mmCIF file of C-alpha atoms in Angstrom:
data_model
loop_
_atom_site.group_PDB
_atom_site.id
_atom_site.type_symbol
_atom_site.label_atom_id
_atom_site.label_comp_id
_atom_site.label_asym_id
_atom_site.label_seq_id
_atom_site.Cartn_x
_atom_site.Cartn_y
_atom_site.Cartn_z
ATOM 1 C CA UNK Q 23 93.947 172.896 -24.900
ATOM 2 C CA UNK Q 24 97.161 172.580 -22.343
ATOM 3 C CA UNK Q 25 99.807 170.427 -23.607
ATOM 4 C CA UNK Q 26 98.851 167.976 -20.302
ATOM 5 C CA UNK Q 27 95.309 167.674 -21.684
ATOM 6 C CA UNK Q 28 96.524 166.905 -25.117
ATOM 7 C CA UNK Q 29 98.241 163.830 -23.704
ATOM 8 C CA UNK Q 30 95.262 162.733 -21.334
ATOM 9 C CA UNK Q 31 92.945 162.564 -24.675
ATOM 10 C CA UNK Q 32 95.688 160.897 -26.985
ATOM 11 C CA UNK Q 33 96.290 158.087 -23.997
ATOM 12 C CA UNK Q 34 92.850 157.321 -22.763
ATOM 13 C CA UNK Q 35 91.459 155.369 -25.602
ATOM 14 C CA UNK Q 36 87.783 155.086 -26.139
ATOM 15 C CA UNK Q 37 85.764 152.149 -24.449
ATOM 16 C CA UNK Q 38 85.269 150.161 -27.922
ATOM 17 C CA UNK Q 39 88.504 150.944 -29.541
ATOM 18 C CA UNK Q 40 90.049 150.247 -26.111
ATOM 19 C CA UNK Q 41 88.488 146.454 -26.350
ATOM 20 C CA UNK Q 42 89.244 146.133 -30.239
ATOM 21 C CA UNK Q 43 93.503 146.929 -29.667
ATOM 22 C CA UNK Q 44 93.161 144.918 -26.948
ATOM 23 C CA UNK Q 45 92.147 142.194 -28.543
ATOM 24 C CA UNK Q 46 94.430 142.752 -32.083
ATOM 25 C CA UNK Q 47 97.376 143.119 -29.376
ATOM 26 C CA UNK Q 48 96.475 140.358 -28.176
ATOM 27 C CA UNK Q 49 96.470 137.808 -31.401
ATOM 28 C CA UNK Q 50 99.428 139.706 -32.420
ATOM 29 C CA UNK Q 51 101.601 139.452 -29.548
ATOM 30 C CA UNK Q 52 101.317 136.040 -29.786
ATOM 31 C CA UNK Q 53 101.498 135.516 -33.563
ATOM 32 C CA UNK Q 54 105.553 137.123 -33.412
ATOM 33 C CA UNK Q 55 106.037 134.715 -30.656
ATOM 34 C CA UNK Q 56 105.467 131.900 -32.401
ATOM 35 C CA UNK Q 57 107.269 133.369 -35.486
ATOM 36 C CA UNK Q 58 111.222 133.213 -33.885
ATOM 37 C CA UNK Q 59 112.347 129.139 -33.391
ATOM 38 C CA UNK Q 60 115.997 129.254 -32.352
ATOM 39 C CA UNK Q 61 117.941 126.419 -32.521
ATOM 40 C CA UNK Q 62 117.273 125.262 -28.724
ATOM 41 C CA UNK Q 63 113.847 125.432 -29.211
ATOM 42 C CA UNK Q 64 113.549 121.931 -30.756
ATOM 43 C CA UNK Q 65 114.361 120.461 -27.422
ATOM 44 C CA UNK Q 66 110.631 121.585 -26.767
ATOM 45 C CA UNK Q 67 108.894 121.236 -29.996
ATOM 46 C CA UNK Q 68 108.224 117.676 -31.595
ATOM 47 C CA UNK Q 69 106.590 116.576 -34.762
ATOM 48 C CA UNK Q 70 103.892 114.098 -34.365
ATOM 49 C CA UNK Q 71 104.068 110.566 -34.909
ATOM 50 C CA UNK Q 72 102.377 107.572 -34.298
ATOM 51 C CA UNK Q 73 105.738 106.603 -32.443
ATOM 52 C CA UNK Q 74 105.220 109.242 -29.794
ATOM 53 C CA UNK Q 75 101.940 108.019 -29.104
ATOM 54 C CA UNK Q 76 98.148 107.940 -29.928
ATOM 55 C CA UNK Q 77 96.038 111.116 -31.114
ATOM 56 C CA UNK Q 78 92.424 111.350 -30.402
ATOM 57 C CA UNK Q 79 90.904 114.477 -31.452
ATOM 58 C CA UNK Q 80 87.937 116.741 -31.275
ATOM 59 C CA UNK Q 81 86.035 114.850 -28.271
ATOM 60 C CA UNK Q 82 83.335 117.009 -27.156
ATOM 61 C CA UNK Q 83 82.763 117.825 -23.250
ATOM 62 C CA UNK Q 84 79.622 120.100 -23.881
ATOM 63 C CA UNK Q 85 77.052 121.430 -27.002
ATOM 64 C CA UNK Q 86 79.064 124.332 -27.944
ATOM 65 C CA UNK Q 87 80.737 123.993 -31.557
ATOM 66 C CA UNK Q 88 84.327 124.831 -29.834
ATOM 67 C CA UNK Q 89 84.096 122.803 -26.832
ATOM 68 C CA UNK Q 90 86.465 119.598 -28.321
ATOM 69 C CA UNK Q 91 89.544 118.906 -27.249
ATOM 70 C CA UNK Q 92 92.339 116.570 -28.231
ATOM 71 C CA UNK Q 93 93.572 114.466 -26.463
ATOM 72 C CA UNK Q 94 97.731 113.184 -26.159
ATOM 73 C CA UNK Q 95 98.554 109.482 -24.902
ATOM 74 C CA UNK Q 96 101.860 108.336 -24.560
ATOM 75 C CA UNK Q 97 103.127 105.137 -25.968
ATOM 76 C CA UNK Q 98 104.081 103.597 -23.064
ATOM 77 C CA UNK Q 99 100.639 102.677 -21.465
ATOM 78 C CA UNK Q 100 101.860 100.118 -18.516
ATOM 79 C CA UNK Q 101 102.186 102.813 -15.935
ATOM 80 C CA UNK Q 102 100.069 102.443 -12.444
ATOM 81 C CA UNK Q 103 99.429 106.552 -12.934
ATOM 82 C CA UNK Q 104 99.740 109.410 -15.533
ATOM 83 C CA UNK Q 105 100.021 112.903 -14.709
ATOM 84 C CA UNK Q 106 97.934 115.523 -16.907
ATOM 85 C CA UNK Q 107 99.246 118.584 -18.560
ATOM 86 C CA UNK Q 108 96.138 120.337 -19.860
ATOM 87 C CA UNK Q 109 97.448 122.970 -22.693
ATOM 88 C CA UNK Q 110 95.338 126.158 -23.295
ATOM 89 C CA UNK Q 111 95.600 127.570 -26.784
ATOM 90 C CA UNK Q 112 96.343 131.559 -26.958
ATOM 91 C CA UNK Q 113 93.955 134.252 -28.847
ATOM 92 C CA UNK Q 114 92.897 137.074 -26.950
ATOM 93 C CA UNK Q 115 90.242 135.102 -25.963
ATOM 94 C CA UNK Q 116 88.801 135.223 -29.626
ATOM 95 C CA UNK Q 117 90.715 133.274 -31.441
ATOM 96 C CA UNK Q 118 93.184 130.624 -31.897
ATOM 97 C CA UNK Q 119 92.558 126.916 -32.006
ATOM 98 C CA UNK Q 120 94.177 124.169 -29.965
ATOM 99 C CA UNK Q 121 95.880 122.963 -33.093
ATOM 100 C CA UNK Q 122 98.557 125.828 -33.089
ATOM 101 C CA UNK Q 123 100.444 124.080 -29.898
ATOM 102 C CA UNK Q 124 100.457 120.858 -31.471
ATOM 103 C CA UNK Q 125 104.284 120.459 -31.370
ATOM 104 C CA UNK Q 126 104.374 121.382 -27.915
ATOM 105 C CA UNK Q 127 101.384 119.073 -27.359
ATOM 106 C CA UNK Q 128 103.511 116.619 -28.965
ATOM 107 C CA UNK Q 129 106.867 116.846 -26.839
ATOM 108 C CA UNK Q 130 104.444 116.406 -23.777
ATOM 109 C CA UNK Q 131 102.442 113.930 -24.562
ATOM 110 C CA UNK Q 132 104.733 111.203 -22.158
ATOM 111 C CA UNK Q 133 102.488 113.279 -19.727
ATOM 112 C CA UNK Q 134 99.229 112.461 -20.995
ATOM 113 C CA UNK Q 135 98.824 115.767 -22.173
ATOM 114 C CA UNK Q 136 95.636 117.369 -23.309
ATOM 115 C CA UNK Q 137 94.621 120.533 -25.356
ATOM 116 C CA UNK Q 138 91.218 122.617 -24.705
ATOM 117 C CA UNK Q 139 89.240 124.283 -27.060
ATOM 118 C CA UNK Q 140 86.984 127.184 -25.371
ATOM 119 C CA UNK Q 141 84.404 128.611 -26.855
ATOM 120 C CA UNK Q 142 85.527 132.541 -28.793
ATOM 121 C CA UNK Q 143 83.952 135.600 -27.761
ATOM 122 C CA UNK Q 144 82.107 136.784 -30.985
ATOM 123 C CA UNK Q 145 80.221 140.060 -31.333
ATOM 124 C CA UNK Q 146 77.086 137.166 -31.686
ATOM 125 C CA UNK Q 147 77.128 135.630 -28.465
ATOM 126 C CA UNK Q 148 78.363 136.282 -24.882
ATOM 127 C CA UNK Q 149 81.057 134.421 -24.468
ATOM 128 C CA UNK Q 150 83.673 135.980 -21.936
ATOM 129 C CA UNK Q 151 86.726 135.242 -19.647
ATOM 130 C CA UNK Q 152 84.434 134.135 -17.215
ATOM 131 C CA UNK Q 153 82.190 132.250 -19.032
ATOM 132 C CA UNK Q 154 84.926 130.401 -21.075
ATOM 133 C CA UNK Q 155 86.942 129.732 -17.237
ATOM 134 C CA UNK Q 156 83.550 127.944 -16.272
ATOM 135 C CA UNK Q 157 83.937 125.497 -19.656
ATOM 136 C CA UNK Q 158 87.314 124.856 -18.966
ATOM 137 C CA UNK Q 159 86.249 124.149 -15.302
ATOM 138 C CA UNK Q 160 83.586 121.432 -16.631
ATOM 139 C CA UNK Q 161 85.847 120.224 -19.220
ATOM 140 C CA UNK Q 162 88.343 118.479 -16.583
ATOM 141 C CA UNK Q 163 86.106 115.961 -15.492
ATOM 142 C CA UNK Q 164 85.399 114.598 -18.905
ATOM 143 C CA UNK Q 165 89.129 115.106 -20.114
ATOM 144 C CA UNK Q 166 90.203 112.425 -17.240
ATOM 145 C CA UNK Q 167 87.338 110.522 -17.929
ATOM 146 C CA UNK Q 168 88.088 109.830 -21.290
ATOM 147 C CA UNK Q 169 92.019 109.320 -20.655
ATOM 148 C CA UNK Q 170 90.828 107.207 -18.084
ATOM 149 C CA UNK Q 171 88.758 104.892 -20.388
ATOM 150 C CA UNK Q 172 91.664 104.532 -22.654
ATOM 151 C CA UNK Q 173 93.558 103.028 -19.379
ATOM 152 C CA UNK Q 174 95.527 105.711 -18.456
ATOM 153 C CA UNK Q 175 94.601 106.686 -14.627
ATOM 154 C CA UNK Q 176 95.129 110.086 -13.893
ATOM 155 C CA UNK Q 177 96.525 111.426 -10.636
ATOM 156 C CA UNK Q 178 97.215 114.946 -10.952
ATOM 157 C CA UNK Q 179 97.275 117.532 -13.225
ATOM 158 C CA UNK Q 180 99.352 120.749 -14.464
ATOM 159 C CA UNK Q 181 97.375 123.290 -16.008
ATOM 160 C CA UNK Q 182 99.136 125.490 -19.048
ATOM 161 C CA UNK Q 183 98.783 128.100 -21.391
ATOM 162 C CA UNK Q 184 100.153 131.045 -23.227
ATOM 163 C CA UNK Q 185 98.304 134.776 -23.131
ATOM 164 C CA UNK Q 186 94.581 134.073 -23.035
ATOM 165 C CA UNK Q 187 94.776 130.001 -22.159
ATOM 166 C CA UNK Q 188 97.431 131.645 -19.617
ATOM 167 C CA UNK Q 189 94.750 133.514 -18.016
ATOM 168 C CA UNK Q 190 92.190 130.185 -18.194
ATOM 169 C CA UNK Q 191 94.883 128.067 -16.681
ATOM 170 C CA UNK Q 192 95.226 130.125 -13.917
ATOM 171 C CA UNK Q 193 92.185 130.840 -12.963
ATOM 172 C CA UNK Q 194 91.771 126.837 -13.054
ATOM 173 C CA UNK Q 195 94.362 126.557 -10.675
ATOM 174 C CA UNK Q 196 93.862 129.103 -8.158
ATOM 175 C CA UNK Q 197 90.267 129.577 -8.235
ATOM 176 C CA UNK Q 198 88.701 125.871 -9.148
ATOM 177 C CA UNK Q 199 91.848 123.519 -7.519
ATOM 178 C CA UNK Q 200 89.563 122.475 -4.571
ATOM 179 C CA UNK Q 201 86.612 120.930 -6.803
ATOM 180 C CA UNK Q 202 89.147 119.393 -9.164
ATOM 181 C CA UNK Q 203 88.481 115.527 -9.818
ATOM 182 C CA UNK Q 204 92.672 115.259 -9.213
ATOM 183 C CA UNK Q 205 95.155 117.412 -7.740
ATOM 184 C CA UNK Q 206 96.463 120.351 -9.404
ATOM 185 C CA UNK Q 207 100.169 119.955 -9.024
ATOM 186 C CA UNK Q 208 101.757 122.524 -11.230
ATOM 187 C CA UNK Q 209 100.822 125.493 -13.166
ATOM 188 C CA UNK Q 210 102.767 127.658 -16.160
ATOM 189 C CA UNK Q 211 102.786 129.421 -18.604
ATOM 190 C CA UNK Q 212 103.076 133.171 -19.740
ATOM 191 C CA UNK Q 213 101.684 136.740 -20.283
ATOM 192 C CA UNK Q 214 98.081 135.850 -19.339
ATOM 193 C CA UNK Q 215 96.256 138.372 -17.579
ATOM 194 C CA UNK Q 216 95.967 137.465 -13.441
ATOM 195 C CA UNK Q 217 94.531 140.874 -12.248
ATOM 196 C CA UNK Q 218 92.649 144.055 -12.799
ATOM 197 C CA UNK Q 219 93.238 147.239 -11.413
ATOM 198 C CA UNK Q 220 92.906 150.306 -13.295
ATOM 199 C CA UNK Q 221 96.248 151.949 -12.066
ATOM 200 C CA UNK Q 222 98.294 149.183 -13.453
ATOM 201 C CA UNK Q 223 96.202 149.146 -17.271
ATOM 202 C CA UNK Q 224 97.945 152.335 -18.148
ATOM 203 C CA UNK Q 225 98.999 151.373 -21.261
ATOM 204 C CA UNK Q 226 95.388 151.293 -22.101
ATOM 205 C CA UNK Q 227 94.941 154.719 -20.210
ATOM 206 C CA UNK Q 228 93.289 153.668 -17.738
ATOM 207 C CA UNK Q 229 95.104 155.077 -15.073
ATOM 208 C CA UNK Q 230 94.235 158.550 -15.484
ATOM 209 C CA UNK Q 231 91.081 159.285 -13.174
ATOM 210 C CA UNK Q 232 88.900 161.246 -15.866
ATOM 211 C CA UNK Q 233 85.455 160.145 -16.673
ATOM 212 C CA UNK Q 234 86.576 158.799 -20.077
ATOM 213 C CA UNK Q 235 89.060 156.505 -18.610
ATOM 214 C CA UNK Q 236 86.567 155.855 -15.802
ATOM 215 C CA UNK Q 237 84.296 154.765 -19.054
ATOM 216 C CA UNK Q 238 86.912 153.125 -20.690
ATOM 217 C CA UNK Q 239 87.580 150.984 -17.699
ATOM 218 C CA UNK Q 240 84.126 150.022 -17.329
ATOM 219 C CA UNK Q 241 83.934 148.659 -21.176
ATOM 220 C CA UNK Q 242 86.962 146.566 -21.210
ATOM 221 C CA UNK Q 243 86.744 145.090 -17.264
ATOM 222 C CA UNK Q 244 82.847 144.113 -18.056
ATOM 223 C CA UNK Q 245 83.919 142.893 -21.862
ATOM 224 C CA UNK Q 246 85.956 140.544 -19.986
ATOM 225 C CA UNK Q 247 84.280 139.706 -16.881
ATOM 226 C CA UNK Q 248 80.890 138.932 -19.127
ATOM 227 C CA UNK Q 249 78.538 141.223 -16.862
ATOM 228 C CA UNK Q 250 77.737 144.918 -16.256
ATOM 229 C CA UNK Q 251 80.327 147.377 -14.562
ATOM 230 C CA UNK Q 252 79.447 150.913 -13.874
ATOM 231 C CA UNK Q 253 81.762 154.264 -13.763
ATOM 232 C CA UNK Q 254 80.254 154.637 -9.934
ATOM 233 C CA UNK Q 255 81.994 151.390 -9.398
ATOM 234 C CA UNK Q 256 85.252 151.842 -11.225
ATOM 235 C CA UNK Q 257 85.540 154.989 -9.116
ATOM 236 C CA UNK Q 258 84.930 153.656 -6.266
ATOM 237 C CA UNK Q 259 87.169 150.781 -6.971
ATOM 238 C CA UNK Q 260 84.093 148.136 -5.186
ATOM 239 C CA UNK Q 261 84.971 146.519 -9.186
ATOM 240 C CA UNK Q 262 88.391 144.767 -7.648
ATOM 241 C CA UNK Q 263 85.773 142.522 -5.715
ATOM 242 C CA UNK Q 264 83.553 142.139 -9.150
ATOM 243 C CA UNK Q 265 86.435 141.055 -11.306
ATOM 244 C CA UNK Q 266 87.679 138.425 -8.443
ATOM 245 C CA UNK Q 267 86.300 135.766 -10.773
ATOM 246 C CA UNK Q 268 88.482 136.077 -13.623
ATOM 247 C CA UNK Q 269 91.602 137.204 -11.176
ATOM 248 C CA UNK Q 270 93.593 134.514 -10.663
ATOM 249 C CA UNK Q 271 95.996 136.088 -8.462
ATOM 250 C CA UNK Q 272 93.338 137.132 -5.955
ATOM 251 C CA UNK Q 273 92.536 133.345 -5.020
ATOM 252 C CA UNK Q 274 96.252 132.315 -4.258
ATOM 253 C CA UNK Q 275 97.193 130.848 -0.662
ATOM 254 C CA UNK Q 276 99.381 129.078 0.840
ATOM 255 C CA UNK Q 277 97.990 125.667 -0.609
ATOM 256 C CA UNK Q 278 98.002 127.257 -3.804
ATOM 257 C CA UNK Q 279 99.884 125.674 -6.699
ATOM 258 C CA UNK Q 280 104.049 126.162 -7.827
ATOM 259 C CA UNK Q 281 103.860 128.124 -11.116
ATOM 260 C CA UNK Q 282 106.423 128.917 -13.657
ATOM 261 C CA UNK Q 283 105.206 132.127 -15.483
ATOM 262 C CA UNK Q 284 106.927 134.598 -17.686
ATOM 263 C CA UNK Q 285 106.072 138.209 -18.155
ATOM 264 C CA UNK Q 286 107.617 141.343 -20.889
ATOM 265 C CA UNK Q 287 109.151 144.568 -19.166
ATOM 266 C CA UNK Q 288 107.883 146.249 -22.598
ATOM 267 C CA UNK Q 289 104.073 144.609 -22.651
ATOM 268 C CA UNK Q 290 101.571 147.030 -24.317
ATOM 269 C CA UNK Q 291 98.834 144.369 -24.193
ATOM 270 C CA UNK Q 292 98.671 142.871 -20.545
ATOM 271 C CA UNK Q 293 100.358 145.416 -18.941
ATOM 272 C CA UNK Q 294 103.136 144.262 -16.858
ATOM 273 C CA UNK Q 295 102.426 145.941 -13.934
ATOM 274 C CA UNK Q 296 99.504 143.565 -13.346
ATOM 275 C CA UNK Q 297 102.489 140.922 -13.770
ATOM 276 C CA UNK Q 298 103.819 142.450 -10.631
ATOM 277 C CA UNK Q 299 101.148 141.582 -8.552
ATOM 278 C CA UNK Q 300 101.297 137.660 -9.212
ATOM 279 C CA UNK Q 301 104.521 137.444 -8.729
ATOM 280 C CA UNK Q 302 103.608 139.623 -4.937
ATOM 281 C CA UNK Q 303 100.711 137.128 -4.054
ATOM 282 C CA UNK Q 304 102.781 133.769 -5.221
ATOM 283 C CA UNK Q 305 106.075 135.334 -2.697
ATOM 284 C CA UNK Q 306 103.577 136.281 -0.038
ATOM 285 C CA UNK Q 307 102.255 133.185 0.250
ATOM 286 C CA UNK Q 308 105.263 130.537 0.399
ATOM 287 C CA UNK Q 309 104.637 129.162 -3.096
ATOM 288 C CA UNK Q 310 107.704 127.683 -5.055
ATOM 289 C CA UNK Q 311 107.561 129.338 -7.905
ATOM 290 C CA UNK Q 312 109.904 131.125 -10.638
ATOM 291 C CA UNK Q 313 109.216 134.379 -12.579
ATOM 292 C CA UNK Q 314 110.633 135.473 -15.679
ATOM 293 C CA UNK Q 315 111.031 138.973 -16.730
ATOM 294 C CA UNK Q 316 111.779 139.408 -20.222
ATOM 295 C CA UNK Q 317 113.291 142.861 -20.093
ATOM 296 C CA UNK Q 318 113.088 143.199 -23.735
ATOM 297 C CA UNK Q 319 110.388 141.723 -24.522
ATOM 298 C CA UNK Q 320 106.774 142.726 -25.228
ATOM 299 C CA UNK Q 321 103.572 140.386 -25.387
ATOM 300 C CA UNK Q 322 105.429 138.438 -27.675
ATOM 301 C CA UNK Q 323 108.669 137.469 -25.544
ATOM 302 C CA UNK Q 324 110.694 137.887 -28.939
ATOM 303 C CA UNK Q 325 114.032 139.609 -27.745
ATOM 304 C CA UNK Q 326 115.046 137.666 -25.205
ATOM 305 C CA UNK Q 327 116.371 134.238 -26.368
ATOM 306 C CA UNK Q 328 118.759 133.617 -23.580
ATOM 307 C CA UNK Q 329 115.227 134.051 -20.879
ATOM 308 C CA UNK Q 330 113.150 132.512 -23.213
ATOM 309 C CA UNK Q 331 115.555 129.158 -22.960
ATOM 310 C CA UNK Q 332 116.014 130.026 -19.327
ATOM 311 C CA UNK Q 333 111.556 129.823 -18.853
ATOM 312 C CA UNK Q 334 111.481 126.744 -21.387
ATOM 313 C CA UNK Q 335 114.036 124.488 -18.791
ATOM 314 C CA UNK Q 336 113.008 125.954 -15.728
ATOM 315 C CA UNK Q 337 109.480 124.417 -16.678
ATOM 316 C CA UNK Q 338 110.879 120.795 -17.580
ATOM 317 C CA UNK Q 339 112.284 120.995 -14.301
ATOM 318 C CA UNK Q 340 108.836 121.963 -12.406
ATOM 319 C CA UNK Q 341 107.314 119.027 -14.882
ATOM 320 C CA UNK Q 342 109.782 117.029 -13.224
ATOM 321 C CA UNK Q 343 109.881 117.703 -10.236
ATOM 322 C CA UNK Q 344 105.816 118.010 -9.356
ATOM 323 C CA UNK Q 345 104.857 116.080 -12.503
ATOM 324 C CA UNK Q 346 107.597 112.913 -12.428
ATOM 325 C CA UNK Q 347 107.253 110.404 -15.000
ATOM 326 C CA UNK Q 348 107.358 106.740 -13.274
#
């Protein structure tokens, strides 16, 4: 075996260990995140307190066991309007609960802001990015009905998330804005997933035109997408069209959105390239936006404190300035 062939076998991974590090990258990309609180930081993360507001939790918006959410109201309930944040937890989309962003939840609540909880792909049931993008999608109406019979009257929303709930948010906002009950204003977050072409999944090998990464494609696009691929249609790349559903960069236009998002140079888990693409569609198409690249930084957007603060005010200022408190 040629020392080119050696490489080819050692980078294309096979279809279900290609799904499984997904996954594990996933959780733990997120996990060394979360584990790095400089001292700026607290400027964005607030303990709860009945002072801040009131906490209802775990209202259900469908059967599943996972479909709750909690929900954030601000103190100050005299306001003609509220805007919405809806938060979407990270987890590879297997994991995670909306509990872990309860600080966060906390330091937005002045925006009426709500967490989702989206049912986890198991190796039991079905679940997928599409399926749990269509829960999140039937989850808005009841979210603002409930704030709205607690008095609060919504008028537009921001949709949120980190890695997976990235992805969800996203797709929300690009794909489902025009049969929203309220206007989707804003959207941000980082390192979710917002495309799917094999030439920029390299990291997962499956870049390199050989009927095992053809295969390999096949397993992790339909994991993801919920539904059948074939290698006839990875080759002949008619899957770009199939995976439009959970591509969130594929519905932007002009009316689209303003986004902050924030991507790692060094990602091994959504591979940056794809990153490249969003950041393409949102120029292409007029929409005030900011990108981040963490050159440092993998999934986890650990090494680059400076950027990281950079993101973090950047996205008060979008709050502000599409999202204004008055």
């Amino acid at each position: 075996m040629s020392k080119m062939e050696k490489e080819k076998k050692v980078r294309t991974m096979p279809i279900g260990m290609g799904i499984l590090v997904f996954i594990v990258g996933f959780v733990g990309g997120v996990v060394s995140k979360f584990a790095i609180t400089p001292s700026w930081s607290k400027n964005y993360s607030v303990e709860w307190s009945d002072e801040i507001g009131m906490l209802k939790t775990d209202i259900s918006y469908h059967d599943g066991e996972a479909n709750k959410f909690d929900l954030y109201l601000p103190k100050d309930n005299t306001k003609e309007n509220y805007g919405l944040v809806v938060y979407l937890h990270a987890g590879g989309f297997t994991s995670g609960d909306k509990n872990d962003d309860k600080k966060t939840l906390s330091w937005l609540c002045s925006k009426g802001y709500v967490g989702i909880n989206y049912t986890l792909r198991t190796e039991t049931n079905n679940a997928s990015v599409f399926t749990q993008s269509n829960e999140i999608k039937a989850a808005i109406p009841k979210v603002i009905e409930v704030a709205e019979q607690e008095g609060y009257h919504i008028n537009k929303l921001a949709m949120a998330g980190g890695s997976a709930g990235h992805t969800l948010a996203m797709i929300y906002a690009y794909r489902d804005a025009e049969e929203s009950p309220v206007p989707v204003a804003l959207t941000f977050g980082g390192v979710g997933p917002s495309c799917f072409y094999t030439e920029d999944w390299d990291n997962y090998g499956l870049d390199r035109n050989t009927e095992e990464s053809y295969q390999a494609a096949a397993g992790l696009f339909a994991a993801m997408l919920g539904r059948e691929l074939t290698v006839d249609e990875i080759k002949s790349g008619t899957y770009i069209e199939k995976m439009k559903p959970i591509s969130a960069a594929a519905w932007i236009t002009r009316n689209s959105a303003p986004a902050v998002v924030a991507y790692g140079a060094y990602d091994r888990v959504q591979p940056f390239k794809a990153s490249l693409r969003l950041k393409k569609a949102l120029e292409e198409n007029g929409i005030d936006h900011k990108y981040f690249e963490f050159s440092h930084s993998g999934h986890g957007l650990q090494n680059d404190n400076t950027m990281e603060k950079q993101w973090m005010e950047a996205i008060e200022e979008y709050l502000n300035k599409y999202m204004p408190i008055k």
